[in-house]
């Protein structure tokens, strides 16, 4: 402390001798650590240099796979399903989501209903013109497929 007090009076700042030697030691240690890190990094780069091309190829493959998956998601699909009554259910998909769905009813024809009773006249004759009718598809798809 006496050195610092005397330096104030003289206007000169005096540092202890031990402080200068410790600061140079720290600088040398920092330089040595930097050299060690640089040598480690060089060895790492040299080791990885051979595998760098392989790594880039793998990266390109992964990128192409991701692009293919995204392209599959952006596909617009139209799926038609045949229901048991002959109705065709049309579904539009965009990017995996349902956008539109509608049902296309089949063309129907009138046929006599076999389960309904045939009306009779007062004299007992059958009135086939007044028989109840039902609608059935003109083309029975299930009969065509499985019959």
mmCIF file of C-alpha atoms in Angstrom:
data_model
loop_
_atom_site.group_PDB
_atom_site.id
_atom_site.type_symbol
_atom_site.label_atom_id
_atom_site.label_comp_id
_atom_site.label_asym_id
_atom_site.label_seq_id
_atom_site.Cartn_x
_atom_site.Cartn_y
_atom_site.Cartn_z
ATOM 1 C CA UNK A 1 0.000 0.000 0.000
ATOM 2 C CA UNK A 2 2.848 2.283 0.614
ATOM 3 C CA UNK A 3 3.815 2.046 -3.035
ATOM 4 C CA UNK A 4 0.384 3.200 -4.182
ATOM 5 C CA UNK A 5 0.300 6.065 -1.701
ATOM 6 C CA UNK A 6 3.697 7.268 -2.805
ATOM 7 C CA UNK A 7 2.725 7.017 -6.441
ATOM 8 C CA UNK A 8 -0.146 9.370 -5.876
ATOM 9 C CA UNK A 9 2.175 11.989 -4.531
ATOM 10 C CA UNK A 10 4.679 11.641 -7.333
ATOM 11 C CA UNK A 11 2.129 11.221 -10.112
ATOM 12 C CA UNK A 12 3.689 7.935 -11.214
ATOM 13 C CA UNK A 13 1.870 4.654 -10.916
ATOM 14 C CA UNK A 14 4.044 1.786 -9.805
ATOM 15 C CA UNK A 15 2.941 -1.836 -10.077
ATOM 16 C CA UNK A 16 4.372 -4.616 -7.998
ATOM 17 C CA UNK A 17 6.818 -6.869 -9.852
ATOM 18 C CA UNK A 18 4.835 -10.022 -9.118
ATOM 19 C CA UNK A 19 1.743 -8.680 -10.904
ATOM 20 C CA UNK A 20 3.536 -8.292 -14.239
ATOM 21 C CA UNK A 21 4.836 -11.830 -14.177
ATOM 22 C CA UNK A 22 1.365 -13.287 -13.426
ATOM 23 C CA UNK A 23 -0.244 -11.373 -16.302
ATOM 24 C CA UNK A 24 2.358 -12.656 -18.766
ATOM 25 C CA UNK A 25 1.813 -16.170 -17.417
ATOM 26 C CA UNK A 26 -1.932 -15.836 -18.058
ATOM 27 C CA UNK A 27 -1.303 -14.618 -21.591
ATOM 28 C CA UNK A 28 0.980 -17.560 -22.263
ATOM 29 C CA UNK A 29 -1.588 -19.963 -20.839
ATOM 30 C CA UNK A 30 -4.300 -18.452 -23.061
ATOM 31 C CA UNK A 31 -2.060 -18.791 -26.125
ATOM 32 C CA UNK A 32 -1.272 -22.395 -25.217
ATOM 33 C CA UNK A 33 -4.983 -23.174 -24.783
ATOM 34 C CA UNK A 34 -5.767 -21.550 -28.130
ATOM 35 C CA UNK A 35 -3.048 -23.611 -29.818
ATOM 36 C CA UNK A 36 -4.406 -26.782 -28.200
ATOM 37 C CA UNK A 37 -7.924 -25.946 -29.388
ATOM 38 C CA UNK A 38 -6.681 -25.163 -32.904
ATOM 39 C CA UNK A 39 -4.815 -28.459 -33.100
ATOM 40 C CA UNK A 40 -7.856 -30.364 -31.812
ATOM 41 C CA UNK A 41 -10.097 -28.613 -34.317
ATOM 42 C CA UNK A 42 -7.657 -29.347 -37.180
ATOM 43 C CA UNK A 43 -7.582 -33.040 -36.260
ATOM 44 C CA UNK A 44 -11.382 -33.088 -36.070
ATOM 45 C CA UNK A 45 -11.691 -31.486 -39.508
ATOM 46 C CA UNK A 46 -9.126 -33.883 -40.983
ATOM 47 C CA UNK A 47 -11.013 -36.866 -39.568
ATOM 48 C CA UNK A 48 -14.320 -35.555 -40.829
ATOM 49 C CA UNK A 49 -12.931 -34.485 -44.187
ATOM 50 C CA UNK A 50 -13.211 -38.002 -45.573
ATOM 51 C CA UNK A 51 -16.780 -38.361 -44.372
ATOM 52 C CA UNK A 52 -17.815 -34.867 -45.441
ATOM 53 C CA UNK A 53 -18.886 -36.015 -48.905
ATOM 54 C CA UNK A 54 -20.814 -38.914 -47.407
ATOM 55 C CA UNK A 55 -22.519 -36.543 -44.996
ATOM 56 C CA UNK A 56 -23.525 -34.231 -47.842
ATOM 57 C CA UNK A 57 -24.901 -37.178 -49.824
ATOM 58 C CA UNK A 58 -26.962 -38.325 -46.833
ATOM 59 C CA UNK A 59 -28.256 -34.795 -46.378
ATOM 60 C CA UNK A 60 -29.338 -34.666 -50.040
ATOM 61 C CA UNK A 61 -31.089 -38.037 -49.719
ATOM 62 C CA UNK A 62 -33.007 -36.880 -46.654
ATOM 63 C CA UNK A 63 -33.974 -33.642 -48.412
ATOM 64 C CA UNK A 64 -35.271 -35.581 -51.441
ATOM 65 C CA UNK A 65 -37.280 -37.918 -49.200
ATOM 66 C CA UNK A 66 -38.864 -34.935 -47.441
ATOM 67 C CA UNK A 67 -39.744 -33.338 -50.777
ATOM 68 C CA UNK A 68 -41.319 -36.607 -51.942
ATOM 69 C CA UNK A 69 -43.394 -36.822 -48.759
ATOM 70 C CA UNK A 70 -44.553 -33.236 -49.174
ATOM 71 C CA UNK A 71 -45.478 -33.933 -52.797
ATOM 72 C CA UNK A 72 -47.563 -36.913 -51.664
ATOM 73 C CA UNK A 73 -49.402 -34.706 -49.188
ATOM 74 C CA UNK A 74 -50.201 -32.165 -51.908
ATOM 75 C CA UNK A 75 -51.916 -34.735 -54.116
ATOM 76 C CA UNK A 76 -55.575 -34.223 -54.919
ATOM 77 C CA UNK A 77 -57.467 -37.520 -54.880
ATOM 78 C CA UNK A 78 -60.970 -38.428 -55.962
ATOM 79 C CA UNK A 79 -62.180 -41.708 -54.461
ATOM 80 C CA UNK A 80 -65.415 -43.381 -55.504
ATOM 81 C CA UNK A 81 -67.013 -46.018 -53.264
ATOM 82 C CA UNK A 82 -69.991 -48.140 -54.217
ATOM 83 C CA UNK A 83 -72.512 -48.538 -51.411
ATOM 84 C CA UNK A 84 -74.807 -51.585 -51.093
ATOM 85 C CA UNK A 85 -77.866 -49.764 -52.472
ATOM 86 C CA UNK A 86 -75.989 -48.825 -55.647
ATOM 87 C CA UNK A 87 -75.208 -45.267 -54.578
ATOM 88 C CA UNK A 88 -71.735 -44.033 -55.469
ATOM 89 C CA UNK A 89 -70.065 -41.951 -52.755
ATOM 90 C CA UNK A 90 -67.544 -39.537 -54.298
ATOM 91 C CA UNK A 91 -64.950 -38.036 -51.934
ATOM 92 C CA UNK A 92 -62.414 -35.318 -52.869
ATOM 93 C CA UNK A 93 -59.204 -35.183 -50.817
ATOM 94 C CA UNK A 94 -56.648 -32.356 -50.960
ATOM 95 C CA UNK A 95 -53.447 -32.676 -48.948
ATOM 96 C CA UNK A 96 -54.968 -35.539 -46.990
ATOM 97 C CA UNK A 97 -58.068 -33.565 -45.940
ATOM 98 C CA UNK A 98 -61.634 -34.076 -47.149
ATOM 99 C CA UNK A 99 -62.683 -31.111 -49.263
ATOM 100 C CA UNK A 100 -65.952 -32.351 -50.755
ATOM 101 C CA UNK A 101 -68.178 -35.421 -50.479
ATOM 102 C CA UNK A 102 -71.363 -36.154 -52.338
ATOM 103 C CA UNK A 103 -73.533 -39.119 -53.226
ATOM 104 C CA UNK A 104 -74.503 -40.006 -56.762
ATOM 105 C CA UNK A 105 -77.756 -41.876 -56.654
ATOM 106 C CA UNK A 106 -78.298 -44.620 -59.226
ATOM 107 C CA UNK A 107 -80.954 -44.480 -61.907
ATOM 108 C CA UNK A 108 -84.085 -46.126 -60.604
ATOM 109 C CA UNK A 109 -86.872 -48.022 -62.326
ATOM 110 C CA UNK A 110 -90.314 -48.903 -61.030
ATOM 111 C CA UNK A 111 -91.092 -52.530 -60.344
ATOM 112 C CA UNK A 112 -94.086 -54.120 -58.609
ATOM 113 C CA UNK A 113 -93.574 -54.535 -54.875
ATOM 114 C CA UNK A 114 -93.782 -58.280 -54.197
ATOM 115 C CA UNK A 115 -94.347 -57.782 -50.474
ATOM 116 C CA UNK A 116 -97.428 -55.577 -50.994
ATOM 117 C CA UNK A 117 -100.888 -57.087 -51.444
ATOM 118 C CA UNK A 118 -102.495 -56.834 -54.854
ATOM 119 C CA UNK A 119 -105.858 -55.050 -54.573
ATOM 120 C CA UNK A 120 -108.967 -56.953 -55.706
ATOM 121 C CA UNK A 121 -112.165 -55.786 -57.308
ATOM 122 C CA UNK A 122 -115.626 -56.496 -55.830
ATOM 123 C CA UNK A 123 -116.014 -59.505 -58.113
ATOM 124 C CA UNK A 124 -112.610 -60.941 -56.911
ATOM 125 C CA UNK A 125 -110.439 -60.129 -59.910
ATOM 126 C CA UNK A 126 -106.943 -58.765 -59.294
ATOM 127 C CA UNK A 127 -106.295 -55.131 -60.112
ATOM 128 C CA UNK A 128 -102.636 -55.320 -61.180
ATOM 129 C CA UNK A 129 -102.679 -51.728 -62.456
ATOM 130 C CA UNK A 130 -103.294 -50.511 -58.911
ATOM 131 C CA UNK A 131 -100.539 -52.663 -57.408
ATOM 132 C CA UNK A 132 -98.024 -50.748 -55.271
ATOM 133 C CA UNK A 133 -94.689 -50.117 -56.958
ATOM 134 C CA UNK A 134 -91.212 -49.650 -55.566
ATOM 135 C CA UNK A 135 -88.048 -48.150 -57.009
ATOM 136 C CA UNK A 136 -84.970 -50.323 -57.526
ATOM 137 C CA UNK A 137 -81.700 -49.440 -59.249
ATOM 138 C CA UNK A 138 -81.679 -50.127 -62.977
ATOM 139 C CA UNK A 139 -78.386 -51.920 -62.611
ATOM 140 C CA UNK A 140 -77.712 -53.888 -59.432
ATOM 141 C CA UNK A 141 -73.966 -53.553 -58.965
ATOM 142 C CA UNK A 142 -73.749 -56.051 -56.115
ATOM 143 C CA UNK A 143 -75.562 -58.670 -58.179
ATOM 144 C CA UNK A 144 -73.159 -58.030 -61.048
ATOM 145 C CA UNK A 145 -70.134 -58.289 -58.764
ATOM 146 C CA UNK A 146 -71.161 -61.248 -56.586
ATOM 147 C CA UNK A 147 -74.014 -62.876 -58.499
#
